[in-house]
PDB file of C-alpha atoms in Angstrom:
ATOM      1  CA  UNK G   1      19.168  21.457 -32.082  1.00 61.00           C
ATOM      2  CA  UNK G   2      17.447  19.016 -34.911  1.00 68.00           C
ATOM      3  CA  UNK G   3      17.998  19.615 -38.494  1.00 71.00           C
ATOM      4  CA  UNK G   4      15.177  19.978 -41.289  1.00 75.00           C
ATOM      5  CA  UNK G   5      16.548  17.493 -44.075  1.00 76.00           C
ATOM      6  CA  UNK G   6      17.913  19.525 -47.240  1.00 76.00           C
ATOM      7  CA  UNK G   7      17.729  16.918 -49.832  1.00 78.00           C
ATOM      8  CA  UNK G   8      19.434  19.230 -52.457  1.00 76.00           C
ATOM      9  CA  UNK G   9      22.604  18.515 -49.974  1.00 78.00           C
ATOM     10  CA  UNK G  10      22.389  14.343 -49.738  1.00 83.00           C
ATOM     11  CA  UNK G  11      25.482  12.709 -50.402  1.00 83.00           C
ATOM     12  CA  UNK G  12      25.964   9.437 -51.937  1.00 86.00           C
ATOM     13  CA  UNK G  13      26.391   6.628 -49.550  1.00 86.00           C
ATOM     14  CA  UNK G  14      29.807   5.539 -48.918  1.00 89.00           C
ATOM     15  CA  UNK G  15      31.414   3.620 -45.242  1.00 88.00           C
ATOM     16  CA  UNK G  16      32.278   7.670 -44.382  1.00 87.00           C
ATOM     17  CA  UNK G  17      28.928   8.513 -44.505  1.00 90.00           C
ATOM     18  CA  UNK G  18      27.719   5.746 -42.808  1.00 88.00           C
ATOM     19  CA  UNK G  19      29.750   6.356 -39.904  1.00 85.00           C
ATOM     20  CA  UNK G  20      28.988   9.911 -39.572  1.00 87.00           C
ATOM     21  CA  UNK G  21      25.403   9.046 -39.941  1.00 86.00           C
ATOM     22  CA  UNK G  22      25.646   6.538 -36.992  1.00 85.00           C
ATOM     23  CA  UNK G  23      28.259   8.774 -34.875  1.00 86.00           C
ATOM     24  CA  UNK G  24      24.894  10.812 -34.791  1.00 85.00           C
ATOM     25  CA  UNK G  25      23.258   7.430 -32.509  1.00 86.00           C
ATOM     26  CA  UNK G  26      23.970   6.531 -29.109  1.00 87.00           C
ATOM     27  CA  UNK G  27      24.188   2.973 -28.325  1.00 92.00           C
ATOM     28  CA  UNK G  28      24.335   0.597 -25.581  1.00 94.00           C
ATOM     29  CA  UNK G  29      28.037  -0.722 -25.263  1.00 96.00           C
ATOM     30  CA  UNK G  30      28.518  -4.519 -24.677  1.00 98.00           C
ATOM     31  CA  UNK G  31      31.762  -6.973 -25.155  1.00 98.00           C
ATOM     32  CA  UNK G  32      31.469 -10.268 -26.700  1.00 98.00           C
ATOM     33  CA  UNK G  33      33.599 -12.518 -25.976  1.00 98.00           C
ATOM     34  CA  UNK G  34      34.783 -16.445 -26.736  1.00 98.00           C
ATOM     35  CA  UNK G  35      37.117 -19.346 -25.446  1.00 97.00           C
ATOM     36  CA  UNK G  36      39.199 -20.837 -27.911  1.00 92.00           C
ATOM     37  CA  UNK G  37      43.034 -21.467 -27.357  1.00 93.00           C
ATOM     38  CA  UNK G  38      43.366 -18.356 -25.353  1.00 94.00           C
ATOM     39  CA  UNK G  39      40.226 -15.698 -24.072  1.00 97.00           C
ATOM     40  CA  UNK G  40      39.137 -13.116 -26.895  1.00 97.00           C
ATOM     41  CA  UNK G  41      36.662 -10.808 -26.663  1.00 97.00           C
ATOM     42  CA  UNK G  42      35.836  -6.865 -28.224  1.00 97.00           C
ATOM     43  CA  UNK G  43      34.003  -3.912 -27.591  1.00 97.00           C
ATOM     44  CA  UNK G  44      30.618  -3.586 -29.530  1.00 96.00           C
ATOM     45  CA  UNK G  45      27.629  -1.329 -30.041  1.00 93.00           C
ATOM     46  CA  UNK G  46      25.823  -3.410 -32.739  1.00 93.00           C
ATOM     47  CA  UNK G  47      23.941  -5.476 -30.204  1.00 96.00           C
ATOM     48  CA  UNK G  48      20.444  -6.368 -30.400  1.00 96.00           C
ATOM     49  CA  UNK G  49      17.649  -7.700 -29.117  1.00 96.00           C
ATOM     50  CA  UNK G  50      16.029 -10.119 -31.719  1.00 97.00           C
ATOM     51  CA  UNK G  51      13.321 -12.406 -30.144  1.00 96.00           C
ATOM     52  CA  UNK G  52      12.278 -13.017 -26.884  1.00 95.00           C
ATOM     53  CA  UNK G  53      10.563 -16.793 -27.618  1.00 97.00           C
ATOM     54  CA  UNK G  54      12.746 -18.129 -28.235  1.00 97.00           C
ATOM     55  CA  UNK G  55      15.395 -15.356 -26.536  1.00 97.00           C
ATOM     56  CA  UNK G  56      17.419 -14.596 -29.395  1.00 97.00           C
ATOM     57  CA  UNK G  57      20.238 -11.844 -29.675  1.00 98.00           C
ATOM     58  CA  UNK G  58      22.391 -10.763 -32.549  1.00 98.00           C
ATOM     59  CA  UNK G  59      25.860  -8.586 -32.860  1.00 98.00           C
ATOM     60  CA  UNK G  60      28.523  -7.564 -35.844  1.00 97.00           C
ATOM     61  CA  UNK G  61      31.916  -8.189 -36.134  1.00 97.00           C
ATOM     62  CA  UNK G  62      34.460  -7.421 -38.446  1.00 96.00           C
ATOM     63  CA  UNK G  63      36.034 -10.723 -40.352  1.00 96.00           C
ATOM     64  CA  UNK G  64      39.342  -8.607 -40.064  1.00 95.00           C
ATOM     65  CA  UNK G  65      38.825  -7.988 -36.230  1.00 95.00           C
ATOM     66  CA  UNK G  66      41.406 -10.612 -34.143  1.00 95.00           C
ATOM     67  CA  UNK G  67      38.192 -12.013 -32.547  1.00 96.00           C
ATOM     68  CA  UNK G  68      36.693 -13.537 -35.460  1.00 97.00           C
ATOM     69  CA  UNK G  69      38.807 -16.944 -36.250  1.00 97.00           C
ATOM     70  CA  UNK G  70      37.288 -17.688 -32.575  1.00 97.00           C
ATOM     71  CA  UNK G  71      34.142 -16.520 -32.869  1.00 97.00           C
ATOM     72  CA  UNK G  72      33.807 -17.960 -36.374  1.00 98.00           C
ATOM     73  CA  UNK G  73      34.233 -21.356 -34.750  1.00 97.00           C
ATOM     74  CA  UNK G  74      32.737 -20.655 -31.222  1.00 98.00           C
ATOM     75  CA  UNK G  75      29.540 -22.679 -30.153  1.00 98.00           C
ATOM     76  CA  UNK G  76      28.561 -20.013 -27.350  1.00 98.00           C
ATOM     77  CA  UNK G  77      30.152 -17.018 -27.028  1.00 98.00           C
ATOM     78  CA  UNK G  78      29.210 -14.337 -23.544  1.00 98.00           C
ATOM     79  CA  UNK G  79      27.440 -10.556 -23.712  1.00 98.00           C
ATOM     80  CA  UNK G  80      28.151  -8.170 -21.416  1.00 98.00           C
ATOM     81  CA  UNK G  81      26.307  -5.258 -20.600  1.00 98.00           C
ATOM     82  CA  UNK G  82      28.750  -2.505 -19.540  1.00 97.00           C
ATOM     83  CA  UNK G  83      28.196   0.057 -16.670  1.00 96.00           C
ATOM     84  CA  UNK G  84      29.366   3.827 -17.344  1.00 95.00           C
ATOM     85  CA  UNK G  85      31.796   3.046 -14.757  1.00 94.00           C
ATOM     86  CA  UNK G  86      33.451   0.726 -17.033  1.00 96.00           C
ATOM     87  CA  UNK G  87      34.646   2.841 -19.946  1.00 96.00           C
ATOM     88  CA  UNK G  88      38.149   1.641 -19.299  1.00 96.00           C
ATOM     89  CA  UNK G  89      37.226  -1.791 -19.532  1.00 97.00           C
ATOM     90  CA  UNK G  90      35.257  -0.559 -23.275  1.00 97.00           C
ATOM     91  CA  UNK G  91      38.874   1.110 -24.332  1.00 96.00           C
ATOM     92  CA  UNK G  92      40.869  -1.912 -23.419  1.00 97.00           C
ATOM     93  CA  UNK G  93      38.538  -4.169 -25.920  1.00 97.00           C
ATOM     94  CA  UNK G  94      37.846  -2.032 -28.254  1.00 96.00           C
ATOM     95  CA  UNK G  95      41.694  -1.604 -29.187  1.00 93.00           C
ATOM     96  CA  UNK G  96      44.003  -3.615 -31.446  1.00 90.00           C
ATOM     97  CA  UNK G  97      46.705  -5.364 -29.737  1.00 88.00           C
ATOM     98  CA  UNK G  98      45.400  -4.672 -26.209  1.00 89.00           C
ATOM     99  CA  UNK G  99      46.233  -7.636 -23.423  1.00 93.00           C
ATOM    100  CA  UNK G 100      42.337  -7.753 -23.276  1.00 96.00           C
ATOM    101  CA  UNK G 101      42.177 -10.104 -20.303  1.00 96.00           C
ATOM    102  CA  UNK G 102      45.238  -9.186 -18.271  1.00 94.00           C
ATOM    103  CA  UNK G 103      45.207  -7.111 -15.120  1.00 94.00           C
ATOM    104  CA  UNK G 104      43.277  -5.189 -14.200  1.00 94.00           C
ATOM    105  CA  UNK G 105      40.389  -6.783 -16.254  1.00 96.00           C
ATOM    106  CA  UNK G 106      38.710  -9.413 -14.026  1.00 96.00           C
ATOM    107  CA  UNK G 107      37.097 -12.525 -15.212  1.00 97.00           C
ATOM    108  CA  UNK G 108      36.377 -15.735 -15.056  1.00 96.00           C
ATOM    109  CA  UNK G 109      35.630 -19.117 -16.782  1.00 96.00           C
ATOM    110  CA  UNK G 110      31.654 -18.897 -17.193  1.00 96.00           C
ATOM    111  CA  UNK G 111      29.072 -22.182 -18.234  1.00 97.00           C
ATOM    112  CA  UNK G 112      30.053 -23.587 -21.503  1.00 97.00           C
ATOM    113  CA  UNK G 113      33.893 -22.809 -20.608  1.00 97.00           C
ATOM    114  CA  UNK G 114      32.918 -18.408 -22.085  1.00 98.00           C
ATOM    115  CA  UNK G 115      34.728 -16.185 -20.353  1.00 98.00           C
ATOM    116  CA  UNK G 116      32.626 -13.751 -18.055  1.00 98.00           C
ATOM    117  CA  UNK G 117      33.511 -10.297 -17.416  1.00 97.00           C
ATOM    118  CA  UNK G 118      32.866  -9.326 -13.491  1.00 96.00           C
ATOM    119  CA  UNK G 119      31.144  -6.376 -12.353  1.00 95.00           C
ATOM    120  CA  UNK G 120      29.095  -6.036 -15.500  1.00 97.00           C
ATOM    121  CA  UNK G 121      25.739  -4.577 -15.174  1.00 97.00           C
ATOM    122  CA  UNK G 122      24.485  -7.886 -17.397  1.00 97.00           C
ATOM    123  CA  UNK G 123      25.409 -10.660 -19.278  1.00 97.00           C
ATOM    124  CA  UNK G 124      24.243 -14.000 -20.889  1.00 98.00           C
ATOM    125  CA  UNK G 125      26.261 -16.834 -22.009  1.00 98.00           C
ATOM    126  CA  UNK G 126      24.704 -17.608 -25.720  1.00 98.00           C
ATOM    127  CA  UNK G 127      24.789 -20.787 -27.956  1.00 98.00           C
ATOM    128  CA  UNK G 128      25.139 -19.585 -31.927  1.00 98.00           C
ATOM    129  CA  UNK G 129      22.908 -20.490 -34.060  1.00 98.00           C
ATOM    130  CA  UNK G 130      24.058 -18.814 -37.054  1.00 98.00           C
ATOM    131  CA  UNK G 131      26.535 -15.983 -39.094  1.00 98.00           C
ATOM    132  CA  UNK G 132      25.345 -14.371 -41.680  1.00 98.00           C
ATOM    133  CA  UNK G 133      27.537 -12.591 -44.035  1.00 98.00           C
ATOM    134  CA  UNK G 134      27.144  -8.736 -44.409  1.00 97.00           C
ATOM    135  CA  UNK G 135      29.488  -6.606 -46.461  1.00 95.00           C
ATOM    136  CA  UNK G 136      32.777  -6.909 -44.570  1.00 95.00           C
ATOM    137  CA  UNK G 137      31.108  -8.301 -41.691  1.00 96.00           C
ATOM    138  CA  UNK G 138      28.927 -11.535 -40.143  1.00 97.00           C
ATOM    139  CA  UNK G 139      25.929 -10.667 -37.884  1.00 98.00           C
ATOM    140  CA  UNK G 140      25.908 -13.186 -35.252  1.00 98.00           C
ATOM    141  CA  UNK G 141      22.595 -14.639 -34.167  1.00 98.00           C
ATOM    142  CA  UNK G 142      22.898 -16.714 -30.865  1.00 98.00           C
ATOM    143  CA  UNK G 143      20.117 -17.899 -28.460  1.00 98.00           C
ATOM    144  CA  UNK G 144      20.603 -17.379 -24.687  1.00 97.00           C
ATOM    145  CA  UNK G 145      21.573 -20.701 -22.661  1.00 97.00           C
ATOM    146  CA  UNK G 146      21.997 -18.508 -18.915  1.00 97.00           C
ATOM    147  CA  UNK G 147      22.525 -14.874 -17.498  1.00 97.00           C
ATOM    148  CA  UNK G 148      22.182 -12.898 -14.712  1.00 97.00           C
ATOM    149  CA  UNK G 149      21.002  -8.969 -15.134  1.00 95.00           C
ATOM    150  CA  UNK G 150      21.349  -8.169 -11.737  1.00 91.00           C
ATOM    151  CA  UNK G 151      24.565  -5.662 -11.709  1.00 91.00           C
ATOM    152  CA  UNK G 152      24.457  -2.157 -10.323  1.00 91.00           C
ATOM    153  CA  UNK G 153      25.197   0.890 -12.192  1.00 93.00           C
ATOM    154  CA  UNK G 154      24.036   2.793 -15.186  1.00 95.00           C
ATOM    155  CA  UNK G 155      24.936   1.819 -18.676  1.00 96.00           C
ATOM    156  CA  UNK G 156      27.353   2.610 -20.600  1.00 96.00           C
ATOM    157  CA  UNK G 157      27.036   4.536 -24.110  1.00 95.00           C
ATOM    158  CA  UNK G 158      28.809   5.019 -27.218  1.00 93.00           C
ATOM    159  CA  UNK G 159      27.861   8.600 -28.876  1.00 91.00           C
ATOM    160  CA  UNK G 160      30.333  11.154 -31.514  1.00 90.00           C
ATOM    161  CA  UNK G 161      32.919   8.603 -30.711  1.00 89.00           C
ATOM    162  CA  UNK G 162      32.985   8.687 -27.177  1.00 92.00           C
ATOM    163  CA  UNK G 163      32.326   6.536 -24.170  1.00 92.00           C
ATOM    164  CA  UNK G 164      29.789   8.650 -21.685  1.00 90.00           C
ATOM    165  CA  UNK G 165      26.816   8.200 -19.351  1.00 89.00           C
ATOM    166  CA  UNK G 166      23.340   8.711 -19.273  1.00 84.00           C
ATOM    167  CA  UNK G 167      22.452  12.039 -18.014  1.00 80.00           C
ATOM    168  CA  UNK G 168      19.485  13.222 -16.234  1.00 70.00           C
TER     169      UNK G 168
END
């Protein structure tokens, strides 16, 4: 069921609004991750597809997420594309404190030292190119060095808050 907009009821914007309005869009779920002293790597949905010549890709993070002092200084950093079989693997990276690349996560050291998650429906290993400041966050625009799309499996989605899969 769609709603006719009542602009008598809009409500200022403010970050709850924003998330409510965005709860409302389903999106692709990916993790970035990074080498630096030790693996780090987290759960996003902000990832896009910016230009294919040359093949550019962008993503937010957080500068108070625990990946960001690595990403800030990464020179490539890895996308995966997550399969809806892998909704575990979204919880473990999307929350604080988690042992992110402990058992049963597997991995392993990918070109340019990234780490690459396995069984992934996609990924690319990326060389960044810049961070641009937003609000409380950086969008991250990176070029792609290597990949492979050739996993099997659906994708994964983020919708109301909630991993799920495509249905038919």
């Amino acid at each position: 069921m769609t709603a006719t907009p009542d602009l008598r009821t809009a409500r200022p914007a403010t970050p709850e609004l924003l998330r409510s309005v965005f709860r409302q869009h389903a999106a692709g779920v990916a993790v970035i991750t990074a080498a630096g002293s030790a693996p780090v790597g987290f759960t996003a949905t902000s990832l896009t597809s910016v230009s294919a010549e040359p093949p550019v890709i962008s993503f937010g993070i957080g500068l108070g997420a625990s990946s960001w002092p690595t990403v800030a200084e990464a020179d490539h950093i890895g996308v995966h594309i997550l399969g809806e079989h892998q909704a575990d693997l979204a919880g473990t990276f999307a929350r604080s404190g988690a042992d992110r690349f402990g058992a049963p996560t597997r991995w392993f050291e990918g070109p340019e030292g990234v780490p690459v998650l396995d069984g992934v429906l996609a990924w690319l290993v990326c060389k960044v190119i810049a961070r641009v400041p937003a609000g409380d966050h950086r969008i991250v625009l990176a070029e792609a060095v290597c990949g492979d799309p050739a996993g099997a499996g659906r994708p994964l989605l983020y919708h109301q808050g909630r991993f799920n899969g495509l249905r038919d």
